[in-house]
Structures are given as C-alpha cells and as structure tokens.
Coordinates of C-alpha atoms and ligand atoms in Angstrom, one line a residue:
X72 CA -31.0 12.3 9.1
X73 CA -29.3 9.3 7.7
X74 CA -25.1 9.8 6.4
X75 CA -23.4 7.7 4.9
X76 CA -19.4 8.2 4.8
X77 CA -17.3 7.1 2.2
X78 CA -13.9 5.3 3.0
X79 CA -12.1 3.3 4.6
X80 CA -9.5 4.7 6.8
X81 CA -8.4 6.4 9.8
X82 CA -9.9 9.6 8.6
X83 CA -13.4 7.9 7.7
X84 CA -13.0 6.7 11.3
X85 CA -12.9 10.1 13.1
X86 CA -15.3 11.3 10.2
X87 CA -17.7 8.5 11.7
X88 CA -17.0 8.8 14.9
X89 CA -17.6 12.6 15.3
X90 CA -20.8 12.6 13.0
X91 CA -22.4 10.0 15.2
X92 CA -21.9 12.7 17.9
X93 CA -24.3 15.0 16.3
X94 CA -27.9 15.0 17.9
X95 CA -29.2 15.4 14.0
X96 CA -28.1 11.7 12.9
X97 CA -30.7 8.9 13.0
X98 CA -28.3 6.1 11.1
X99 CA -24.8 6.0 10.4
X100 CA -23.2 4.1 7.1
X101 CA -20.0 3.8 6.0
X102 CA -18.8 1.7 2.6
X103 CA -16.9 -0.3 2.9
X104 CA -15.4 1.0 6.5
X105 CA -13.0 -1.2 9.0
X106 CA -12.7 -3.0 11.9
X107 CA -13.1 0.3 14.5
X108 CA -15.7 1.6 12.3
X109 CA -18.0 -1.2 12.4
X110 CA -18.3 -0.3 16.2
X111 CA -20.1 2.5 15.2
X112 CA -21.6 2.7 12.0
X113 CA -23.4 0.0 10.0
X114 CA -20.8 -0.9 7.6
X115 CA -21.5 -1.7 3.5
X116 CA -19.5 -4.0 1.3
X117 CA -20.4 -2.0 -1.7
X118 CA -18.5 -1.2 -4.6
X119 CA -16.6 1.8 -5.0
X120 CA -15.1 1.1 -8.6
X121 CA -18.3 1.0 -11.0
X122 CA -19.9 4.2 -11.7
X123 CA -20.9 3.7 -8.2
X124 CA -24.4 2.8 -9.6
X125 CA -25.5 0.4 -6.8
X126 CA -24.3 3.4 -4.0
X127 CA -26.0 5.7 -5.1
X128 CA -29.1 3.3 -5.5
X129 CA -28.6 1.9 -2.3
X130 CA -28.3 5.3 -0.6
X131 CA -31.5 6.3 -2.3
X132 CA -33.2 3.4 -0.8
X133 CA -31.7 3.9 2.7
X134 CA -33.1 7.3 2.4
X135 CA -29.4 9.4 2.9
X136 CA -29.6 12.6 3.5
X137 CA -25.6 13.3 3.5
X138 CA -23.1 11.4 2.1
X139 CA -19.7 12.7 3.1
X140 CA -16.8 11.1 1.2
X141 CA -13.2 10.7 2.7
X142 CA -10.8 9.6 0.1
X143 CA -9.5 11.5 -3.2
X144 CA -9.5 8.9 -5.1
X145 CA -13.9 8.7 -5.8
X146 CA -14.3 12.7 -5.6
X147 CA -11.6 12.4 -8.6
X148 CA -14.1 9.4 -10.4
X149 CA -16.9 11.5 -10.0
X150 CA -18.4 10.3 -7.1
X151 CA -20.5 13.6 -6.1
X152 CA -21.5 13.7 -9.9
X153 CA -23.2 10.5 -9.3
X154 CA -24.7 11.2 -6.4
X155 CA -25.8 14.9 -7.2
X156 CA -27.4 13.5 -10.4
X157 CA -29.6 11.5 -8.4
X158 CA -30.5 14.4 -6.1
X159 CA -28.8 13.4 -3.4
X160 CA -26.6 15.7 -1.5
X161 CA -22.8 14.9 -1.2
X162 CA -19.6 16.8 0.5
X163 CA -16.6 17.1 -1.4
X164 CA -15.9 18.6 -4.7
X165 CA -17.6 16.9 -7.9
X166 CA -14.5 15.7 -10.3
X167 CA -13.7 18.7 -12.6
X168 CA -12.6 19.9 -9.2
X169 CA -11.1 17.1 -7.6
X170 CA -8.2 18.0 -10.6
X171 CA -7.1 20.9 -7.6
X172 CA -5.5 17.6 -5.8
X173 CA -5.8 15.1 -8.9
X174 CA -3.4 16.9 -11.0
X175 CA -0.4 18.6 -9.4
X176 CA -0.2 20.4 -13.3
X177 CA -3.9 21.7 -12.9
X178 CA -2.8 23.2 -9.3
X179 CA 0.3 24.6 -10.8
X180 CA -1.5 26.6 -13.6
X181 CA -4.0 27.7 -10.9
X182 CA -1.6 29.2 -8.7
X183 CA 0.3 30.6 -11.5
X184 CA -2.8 32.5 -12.7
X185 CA -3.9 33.4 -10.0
X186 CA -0.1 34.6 -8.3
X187 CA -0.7 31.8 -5.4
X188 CA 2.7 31.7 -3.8
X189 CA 4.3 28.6 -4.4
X190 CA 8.0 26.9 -6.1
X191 CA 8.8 27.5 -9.7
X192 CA 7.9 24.5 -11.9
X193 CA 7.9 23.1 -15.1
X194 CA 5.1 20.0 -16.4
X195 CA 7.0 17.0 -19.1
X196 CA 5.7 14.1 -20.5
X197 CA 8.7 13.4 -22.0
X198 CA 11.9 12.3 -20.2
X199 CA 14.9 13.6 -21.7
X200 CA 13.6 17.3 -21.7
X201 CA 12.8 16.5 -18.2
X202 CA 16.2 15.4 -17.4
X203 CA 17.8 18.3 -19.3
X204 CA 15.4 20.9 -17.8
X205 CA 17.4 19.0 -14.2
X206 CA 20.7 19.3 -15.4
X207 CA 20.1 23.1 -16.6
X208 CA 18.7 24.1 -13.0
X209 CA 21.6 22.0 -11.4
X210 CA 19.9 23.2 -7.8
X211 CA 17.7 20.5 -5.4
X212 CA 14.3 19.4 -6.7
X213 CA 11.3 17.8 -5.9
X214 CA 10.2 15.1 -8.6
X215 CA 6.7 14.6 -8.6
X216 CA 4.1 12.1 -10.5
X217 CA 0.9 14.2 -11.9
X218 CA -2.1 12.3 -11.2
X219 CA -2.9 10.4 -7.3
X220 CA -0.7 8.2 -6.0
X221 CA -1.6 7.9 -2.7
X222 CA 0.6 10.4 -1.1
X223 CA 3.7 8.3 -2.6
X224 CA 4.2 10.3 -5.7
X225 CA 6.6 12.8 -4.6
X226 CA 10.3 11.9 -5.2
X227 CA 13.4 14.6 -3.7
X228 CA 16.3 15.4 -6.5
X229 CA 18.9 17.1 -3.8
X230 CA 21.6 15.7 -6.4
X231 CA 21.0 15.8 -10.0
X232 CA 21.7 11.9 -10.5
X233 CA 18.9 11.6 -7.8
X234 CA 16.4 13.9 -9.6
X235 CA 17.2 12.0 -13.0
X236 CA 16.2 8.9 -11.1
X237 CA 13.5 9.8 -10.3
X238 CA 11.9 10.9 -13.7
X239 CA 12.9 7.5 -14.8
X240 CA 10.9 5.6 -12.0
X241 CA 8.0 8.0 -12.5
X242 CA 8.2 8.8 -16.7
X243 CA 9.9 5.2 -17.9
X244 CA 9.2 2.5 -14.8
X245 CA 5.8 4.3 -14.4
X246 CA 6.4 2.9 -10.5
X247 CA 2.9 4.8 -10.4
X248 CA 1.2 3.8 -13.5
X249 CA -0.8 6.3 -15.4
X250 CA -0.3 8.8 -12.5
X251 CA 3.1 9.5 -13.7
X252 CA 2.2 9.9 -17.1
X253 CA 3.9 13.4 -16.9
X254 CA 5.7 14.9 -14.0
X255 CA 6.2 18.4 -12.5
X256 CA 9.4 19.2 -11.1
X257 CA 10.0 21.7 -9.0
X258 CA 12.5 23.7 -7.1
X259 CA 12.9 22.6 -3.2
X260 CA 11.2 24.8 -0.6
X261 CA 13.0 24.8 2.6
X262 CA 10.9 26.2 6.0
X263 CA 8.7 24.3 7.9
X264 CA 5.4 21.9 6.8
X265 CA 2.1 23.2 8.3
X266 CA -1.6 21.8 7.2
X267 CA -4.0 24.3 6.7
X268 CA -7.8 23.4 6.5
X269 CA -10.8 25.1 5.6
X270 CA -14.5 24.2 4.5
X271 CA -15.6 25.9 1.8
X272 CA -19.3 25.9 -0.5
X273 CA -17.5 27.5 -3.5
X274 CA -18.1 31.4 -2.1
X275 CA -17.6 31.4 1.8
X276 CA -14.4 29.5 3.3
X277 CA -14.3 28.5 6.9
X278 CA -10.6 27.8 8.4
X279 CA -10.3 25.3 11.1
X280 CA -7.5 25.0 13.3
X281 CA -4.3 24.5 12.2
X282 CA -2.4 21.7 11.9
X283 CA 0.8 19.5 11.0
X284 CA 1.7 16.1 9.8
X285 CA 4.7 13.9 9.7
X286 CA 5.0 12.5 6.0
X287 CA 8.2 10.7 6.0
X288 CA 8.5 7.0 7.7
X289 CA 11.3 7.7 10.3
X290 CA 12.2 9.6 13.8
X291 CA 13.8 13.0 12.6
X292 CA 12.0 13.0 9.2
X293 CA 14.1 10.2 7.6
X294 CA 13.0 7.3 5.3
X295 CA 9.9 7.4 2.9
X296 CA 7.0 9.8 2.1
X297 CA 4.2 7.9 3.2
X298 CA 0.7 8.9 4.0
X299 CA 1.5 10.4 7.2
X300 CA 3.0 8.6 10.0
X301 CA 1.3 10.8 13.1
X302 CA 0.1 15.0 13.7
X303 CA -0.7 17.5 16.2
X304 CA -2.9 20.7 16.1
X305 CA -2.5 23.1 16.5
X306 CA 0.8 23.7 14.6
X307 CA 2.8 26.5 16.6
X308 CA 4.8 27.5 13.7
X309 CA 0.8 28.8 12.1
X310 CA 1.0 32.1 13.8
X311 CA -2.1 34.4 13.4
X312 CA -0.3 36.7 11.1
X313 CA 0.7 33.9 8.9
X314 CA -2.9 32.4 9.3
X315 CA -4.0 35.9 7.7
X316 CA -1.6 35.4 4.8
X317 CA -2.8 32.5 3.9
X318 CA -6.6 33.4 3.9
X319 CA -6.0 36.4 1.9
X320 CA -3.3 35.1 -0.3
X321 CA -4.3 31.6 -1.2
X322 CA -7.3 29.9 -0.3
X323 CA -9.5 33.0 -1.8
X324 CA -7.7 33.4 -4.8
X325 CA -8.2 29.3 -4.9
X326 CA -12.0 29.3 -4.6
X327 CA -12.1 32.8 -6.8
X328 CA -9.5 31.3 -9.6
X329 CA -11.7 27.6 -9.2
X330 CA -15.3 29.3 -9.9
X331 CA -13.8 31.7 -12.6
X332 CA -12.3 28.8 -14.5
X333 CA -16.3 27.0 -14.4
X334 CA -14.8 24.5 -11.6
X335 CA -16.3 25.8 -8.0
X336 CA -14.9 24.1 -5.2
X337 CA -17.2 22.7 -2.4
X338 CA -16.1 21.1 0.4
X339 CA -12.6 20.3 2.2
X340 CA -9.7 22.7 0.6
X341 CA -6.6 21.4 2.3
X342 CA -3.5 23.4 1.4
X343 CA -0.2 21.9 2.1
X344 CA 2.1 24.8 3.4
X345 CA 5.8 25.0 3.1
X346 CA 6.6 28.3 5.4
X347 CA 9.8 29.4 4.2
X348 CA 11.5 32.6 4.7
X349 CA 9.7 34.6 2.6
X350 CA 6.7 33.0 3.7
X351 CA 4.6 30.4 3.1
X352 CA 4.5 28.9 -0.3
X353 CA 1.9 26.1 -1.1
X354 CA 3.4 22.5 -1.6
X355 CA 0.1 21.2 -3.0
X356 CA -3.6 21.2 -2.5
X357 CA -5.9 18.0 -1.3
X358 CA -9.7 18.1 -2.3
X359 CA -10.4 16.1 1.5
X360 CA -9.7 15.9 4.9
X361 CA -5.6 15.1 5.8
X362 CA -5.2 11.6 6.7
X363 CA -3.7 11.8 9.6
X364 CA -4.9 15.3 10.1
X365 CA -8.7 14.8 10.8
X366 CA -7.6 12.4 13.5
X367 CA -6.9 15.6 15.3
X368 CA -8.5 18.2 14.2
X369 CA -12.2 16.8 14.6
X370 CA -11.5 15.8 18.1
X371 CA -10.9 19.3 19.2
X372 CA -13.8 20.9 17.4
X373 CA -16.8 21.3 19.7
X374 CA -19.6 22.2 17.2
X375 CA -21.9 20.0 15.5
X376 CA -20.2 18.9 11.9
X377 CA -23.4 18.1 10.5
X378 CA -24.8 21.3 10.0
X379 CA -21.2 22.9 8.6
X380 CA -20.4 20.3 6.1
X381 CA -24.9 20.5 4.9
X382 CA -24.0 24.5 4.9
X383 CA -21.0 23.7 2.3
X384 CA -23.1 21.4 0.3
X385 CA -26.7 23.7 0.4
X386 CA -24.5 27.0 -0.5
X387 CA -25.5 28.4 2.7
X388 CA -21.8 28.6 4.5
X389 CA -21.9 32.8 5.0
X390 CA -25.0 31.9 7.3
X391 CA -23.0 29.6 9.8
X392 CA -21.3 30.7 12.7
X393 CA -17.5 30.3 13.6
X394 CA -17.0 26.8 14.6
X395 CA -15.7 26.5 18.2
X396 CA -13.4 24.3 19.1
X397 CA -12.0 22.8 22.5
X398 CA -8.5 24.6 24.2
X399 CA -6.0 22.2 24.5
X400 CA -4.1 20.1 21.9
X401 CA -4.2 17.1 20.6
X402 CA -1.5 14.2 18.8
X403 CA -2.2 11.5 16.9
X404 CA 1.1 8.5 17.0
X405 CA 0.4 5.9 13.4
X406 CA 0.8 2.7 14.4
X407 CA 1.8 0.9 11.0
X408 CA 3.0 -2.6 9.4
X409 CA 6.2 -2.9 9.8
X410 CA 7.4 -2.8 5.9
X411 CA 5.3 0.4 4.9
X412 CA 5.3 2.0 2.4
X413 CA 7.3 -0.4 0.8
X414 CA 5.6 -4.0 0.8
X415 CA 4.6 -5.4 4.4
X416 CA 2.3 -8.2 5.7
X417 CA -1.1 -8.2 7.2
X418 CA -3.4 -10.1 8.7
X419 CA -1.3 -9.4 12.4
X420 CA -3.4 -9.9 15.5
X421 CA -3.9 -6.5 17.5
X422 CA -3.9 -6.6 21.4
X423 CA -4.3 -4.1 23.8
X424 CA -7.2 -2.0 22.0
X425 CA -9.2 -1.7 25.0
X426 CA -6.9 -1.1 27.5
X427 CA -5.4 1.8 25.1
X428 CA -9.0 3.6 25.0
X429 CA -9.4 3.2 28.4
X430 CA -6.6 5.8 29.4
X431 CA -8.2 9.0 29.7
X432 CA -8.2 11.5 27.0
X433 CA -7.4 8.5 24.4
X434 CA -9.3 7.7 21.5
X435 CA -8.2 4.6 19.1
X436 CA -9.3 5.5 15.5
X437 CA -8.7 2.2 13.3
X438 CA -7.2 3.3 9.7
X439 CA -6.5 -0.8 8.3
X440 CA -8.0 -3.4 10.2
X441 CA -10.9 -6.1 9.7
X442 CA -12.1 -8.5 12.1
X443 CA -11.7 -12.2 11.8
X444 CA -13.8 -14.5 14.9
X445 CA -13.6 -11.9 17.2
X446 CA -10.4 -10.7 17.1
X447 CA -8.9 -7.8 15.1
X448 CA -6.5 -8.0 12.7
X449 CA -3.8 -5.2 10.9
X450 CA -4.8 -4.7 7.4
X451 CA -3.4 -2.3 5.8
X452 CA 0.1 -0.1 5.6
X453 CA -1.1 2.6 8.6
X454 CA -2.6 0.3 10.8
X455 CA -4.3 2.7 14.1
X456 CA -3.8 6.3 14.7
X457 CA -3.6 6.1 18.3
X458 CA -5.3 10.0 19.5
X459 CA -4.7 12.0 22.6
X460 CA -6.4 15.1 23.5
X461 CA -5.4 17.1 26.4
X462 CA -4.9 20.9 27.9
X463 CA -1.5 21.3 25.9
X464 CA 0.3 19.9 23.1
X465 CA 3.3 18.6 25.4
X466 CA 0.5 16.2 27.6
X467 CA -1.3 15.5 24.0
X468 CA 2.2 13.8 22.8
X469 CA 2.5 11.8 26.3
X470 CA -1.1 10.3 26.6
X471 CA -1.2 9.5 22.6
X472 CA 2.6 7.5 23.6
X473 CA 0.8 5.9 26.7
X474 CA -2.1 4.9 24.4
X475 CA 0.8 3.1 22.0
X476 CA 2.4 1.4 24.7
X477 CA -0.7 -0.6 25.6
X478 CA -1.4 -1.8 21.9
X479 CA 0.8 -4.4 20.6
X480 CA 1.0 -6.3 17.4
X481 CA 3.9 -8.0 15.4
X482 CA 5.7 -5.9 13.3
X483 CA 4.6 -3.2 14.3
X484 CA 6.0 0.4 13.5
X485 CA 5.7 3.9 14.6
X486 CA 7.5 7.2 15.3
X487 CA 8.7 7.8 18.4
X488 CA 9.0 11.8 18.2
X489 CA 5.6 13.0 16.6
X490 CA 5.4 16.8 17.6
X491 CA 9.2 17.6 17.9
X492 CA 9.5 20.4 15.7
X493 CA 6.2 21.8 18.1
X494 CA 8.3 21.0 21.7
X495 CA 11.1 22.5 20.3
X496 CA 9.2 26.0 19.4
X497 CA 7.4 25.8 22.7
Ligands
LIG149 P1 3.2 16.9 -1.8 O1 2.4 15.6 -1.9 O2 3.3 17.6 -3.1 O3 2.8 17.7 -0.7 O4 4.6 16.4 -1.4 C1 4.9 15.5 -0.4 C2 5.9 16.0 0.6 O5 7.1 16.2 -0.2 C3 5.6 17.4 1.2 O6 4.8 17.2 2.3 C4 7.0 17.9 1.5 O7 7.5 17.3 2.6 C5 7.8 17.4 0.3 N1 7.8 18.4 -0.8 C6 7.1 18.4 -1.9 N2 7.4 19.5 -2.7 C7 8.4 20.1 -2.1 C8 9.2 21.2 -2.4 N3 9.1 21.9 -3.5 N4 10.2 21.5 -1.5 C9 10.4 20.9 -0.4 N5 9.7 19.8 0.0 C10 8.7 19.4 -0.8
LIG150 N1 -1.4 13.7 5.6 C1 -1.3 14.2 4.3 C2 -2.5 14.0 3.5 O1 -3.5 13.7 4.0 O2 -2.4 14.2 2.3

C-alpha cells in the first residue's frame, strides 16, 4: 500500500518513521515534510491551503491507499472531506468534527451536555462583559482564544489585571486574529497535566499509553505556553484507576455525545487532562496526535500502525486486537530556536545529527529543518525532538540528554528537566 502523511513536524516525522516500519507499505509520502523526513519518505511541495484540489488529485494518481494527516489545522479546513469525496481513505476526523479541538466553545458545550468533568466556563465575544464576568469571579483564570492558534492561545489570569489583559490581547489586539474572535474563560484547575490518547472509528476507542508533555518554555514550568518543549510516557501520575475514570467518564461520553450531535469522531481523540483532587478534569481536547507526544508514544508501540489507524478509518476498530507496546519508557528533550515562541531566527546550521543517532536507544525526529547543499539547517520554533527509549523512564531522560549534548546549533534552546514531575513520583 502507498500512505501519504500530512505535515510537517516532529510528529509527521515519527508518524513517517513508524509507518515505514510496517511490512504493508510499498511507498511513503509526506507533503510538504522536513529535512529528517526526506530521509525516509518521498517528500511533496504541494499545497496545503487551496481546497487541497491538486492533493487529493495527486494522491489519486499515486494510487494512495492511506492518507494520515498530522496537523489540526487541515482536519479543521476539511481536509478528510476532500479526500473522502474522492473515495480515498483518510485518518483524522472530517471538519464538523475537527470543532472538538477547533473551537474550545464547541468542546465546552460538549462536555457540559454530556457532564464531561471539566472547569466552569463562560464563551464572550464581547470585551467588557468579559472583563466584568473577571472582576465578578475575582478568583485565578485561564483566558483562552476560541478557534486554533497553534497551542499559543491560552493566556493565565492568576490576578484580575492579568486576566483583563488578556481578553484585550485576545478580544481587541486580536494577537491571534480571527481565532480570538470570542474567548472562553475559565476557572484555573490546579493538579497535575497528563496526555491521554486513544484511537477511535466513531464507535470503538482504543487507549494507548499514557503520556505527558511540558507546555511552558522554561526549567520548572516557567515562561511561555508553547507547543511543547519535551514528554515522557508513560506518565506515572495515570494510575490504572484513573485510566478507568477517564475511559468511562470522558472519552465515551465524547464519541457518544459527538455521533449523537451528527458529528462522529474518527481517528486521534487526545484529551488534555488536568488531575486535580477531585479528579481529573479535561483541559481541552486535540482532533490529532500530541506534538511532542507521538515522539514517544509511537516508539514504544510494538504493533503494526497501519492496520489500527485503516481499522479507524474502515469502521472496523471492535475487530482489532489490543495494541502491544514495548516495557520501558521513553523521553523526548525539544531542541528549539532560541527566541521561541516569541520571534527567533532560522536558517542555523545543525551539527552533530549523526553522532546523536548513533548513541543507542536514540532516535533524532526533525520537527523544523530543511536542507540547503548538504547541510541541515533550523527552520522553525521547535527545531529536533531528540528521543530516547530505554528499560525505565529515569535511563529514557539520561540517553534523550546524551543525544542533546552531541547536537549543536546557535541559539539553541531546550529544557534541561523534562520528566521531573515523573522522578520525583518514582
Ligand atoms: P489548553 O490548550 O486549553 O490545553 O491550554 C494550554 C495549557 O494551559 C494547558 O496545558 C495547561 O497547562 C494550561 N491550562 C489551560 N486551562 C487551564 C485551567 N483551567 N487551569 C489550569 N491550567 C490550565
Ligand atoms: N503537546 C500538546 C499538543 O500537541 O497539543
């Protein structure tokens, strides 16, 4: 079978990386793809922004028989429409249902209506009631734009002069353009972050393992929310009992609430998990792999991905065994510019690449680079996500580090204590 992946990130790169693995692929694709991708897949300089029109044609031609996409941003253009209309299969949810992570408003009213655990909010378009609604809760708050703004949309109000702020760089700067044409703000949640992942074909849901990201730019969760600056799996705090909760209380209401509202939900369900006191409570859903979380999931699971993410898309899921997965752990440390999320440079020359991949149990994905004459250059914000899998999480953390050590390029910037929160419980 031919696939084509869609993207262009460290996520498309272990999406690439681990399909090519499967005994049922003949040719791998990826549009537009990067630097470490182009090692292993033939890479396309198509157009993602038009109707996607000449993909789908092309992928037609090439004679695809899976297209798996990566990023939110086509499942919430209608990418999977577009293919599907053409009678080509595609993994992800088709846009009505790409709202779940497209609008945080949508995945409020869901949860609402379906008593999904998660903080008390309240939806404004317009600023001053927002403000007011802030000044009448007078507690800490979390300011968020509605629509996709790549991970960046999510302001904290701890004071109210900070939450104010906020709705004015979101509501009246539009700092996020038409994604912050309303915003929800809700009340702060106060536990621990865990990822939880499961593939789903809109009946039966499959949970992978479980685990956790490091969203803000700085050692001991400090700076900026970014895209996620590193993760490990699996994600101690998930215990089995938890795990259970989670099934039972939120991603089958999701899928049940999704196909009673006409919007079934195929593919990735990624539920952002704040695990409080009372338990967990969902911080938001994604309609897609993490990003940095596939870089360590998919590394640890053993079975062929081919055949679960075709079961998702053919309806067939209930007939698929449990996925197994390798004992161990595994980290992934994001190497990024120096700068990010705020504005940084590129172009950088990376040493070291090889030497990193040779240490054992180290696998280099590439999440912005592009070659240029032979050598490769940073291109992006996140830059590598350097990936270590080994018998426990504690080794995981150390190779990943040993992997960074080798790579070198100016400016560049990473965490030095991905996993803490993980040594600490251990
Ligand atoms: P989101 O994109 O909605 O998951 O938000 C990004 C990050 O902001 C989350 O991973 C949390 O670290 C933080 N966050 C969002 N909402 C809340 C909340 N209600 N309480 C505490 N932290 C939050
Ligand atoms: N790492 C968080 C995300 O992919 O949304």
């Amino acid at each position: 079978m031919n696939i084509l992946v869609i993207g262009q990130g460290g996520r498309e790169h272990t999406l690439v990386w681990k399909l090519a693995q499967s005994p049922l692929v003949e040719n791998i694709y990826c549009a537009p793809g990067n630097a470490g991708i182009a090692e292993i897949a033939a890479c396309l300089p198509l157009p993602l922004d038009n109707g996607f029109g000449e993909l789908v044609a092309w992928a037609e031609s090439a004679r695809i028989g899976l297209t798996v996409v990566g990023p939110e941003a086509p499942l919430a253009a209608g990418i999977v429409n577009a293919f599907r209309a053409h009678g080509l299969k595609a993994f992800g949810p088709d846009k009505r249902a790409a709202q779940l992570e497209a609008s945080k408003d949508f995945a409020k009213q869901l949860m609402v209506k379906n008593d999904i655990p998660t903080a008390a909010y309240r939806t404004y378009v317009d600023a001053d009631e927002a403000i007011a609604d802030i000044k009448a809760r007078n507690g800490p708050v979390f300011v968020k734009a509605n629509g996709l703004a790549a991970g960046k949309g999510v302001i904290p109000g701890r004071t109210v002069a900070e939450a104010i702020q906020a709705v004015k760089t979101i509501l009246v700067d539009k700092a996020f353009g038409e994604a912050g044409d309303s915003v929800v703000i809700e009340d702060e949640l106060i536990g621990e972050e865990a990822s939880f992942t499961v593939l789903t074909d809109g009946h039966t849901c499959v949970p992978l393992v479980s685990s956790q990201d490091h969203k803000m730019s700085h050692d001991g969760d400090t700076g900026k929310n970014t895209g996620g600056m590193g993760a490990y799996s699996p994600a101690p705090v998930m215990t089995s009992e938890l795990h259970d909760y989670v099934m039972a209380r939120v991603v089958y209401p999701t899928i049940k609430g999704m196909a009673d509202i006409g919007c079934p939900f195929t593919g990735v369900l990624y539920v952002g998990l704040m695990i409080t006191e009372a338990g967990p409570r969902v911080l938001e859903f994604n309609c897609r792999f993490g990003d940095p979380e596939a870089q360590v999931l998919l590394p640890r699971l053993k079975s062929d991905l081919v055949p679960m993410l075709l079961a998702c898309v053919d309806g067939t899921l209930n007939d698929y065994a449990e996925p197994e997965w390798h004992a161990g752990a595994a980290a992934c440390v994001v190497m990024a510019s120096g700068g990010y999320p705020d504005a940084y440079e590129t172009g950088k020359a990376i040493n070291g690449l090889a030497e990193a991949a040779a240490i054992e149990g180290i696998t280099v994905f590439h999440a912005g680079t592009k070659h240029d004459n032979g050598q490769v250059l940073t291109d992006g914000g996140r830059v590598l996500g350097v990936t270590a899998v080994a018998d426990g999480l504690a080794s995981a953390i150390q190779q990943a580090y040993r992997g960074v050590a080798a790579i070198n390029f100016a400016d560049a910037h990473f965490r030095s204590d991905i996993g803490y929160r993980a040594l600490a419980r251990n």
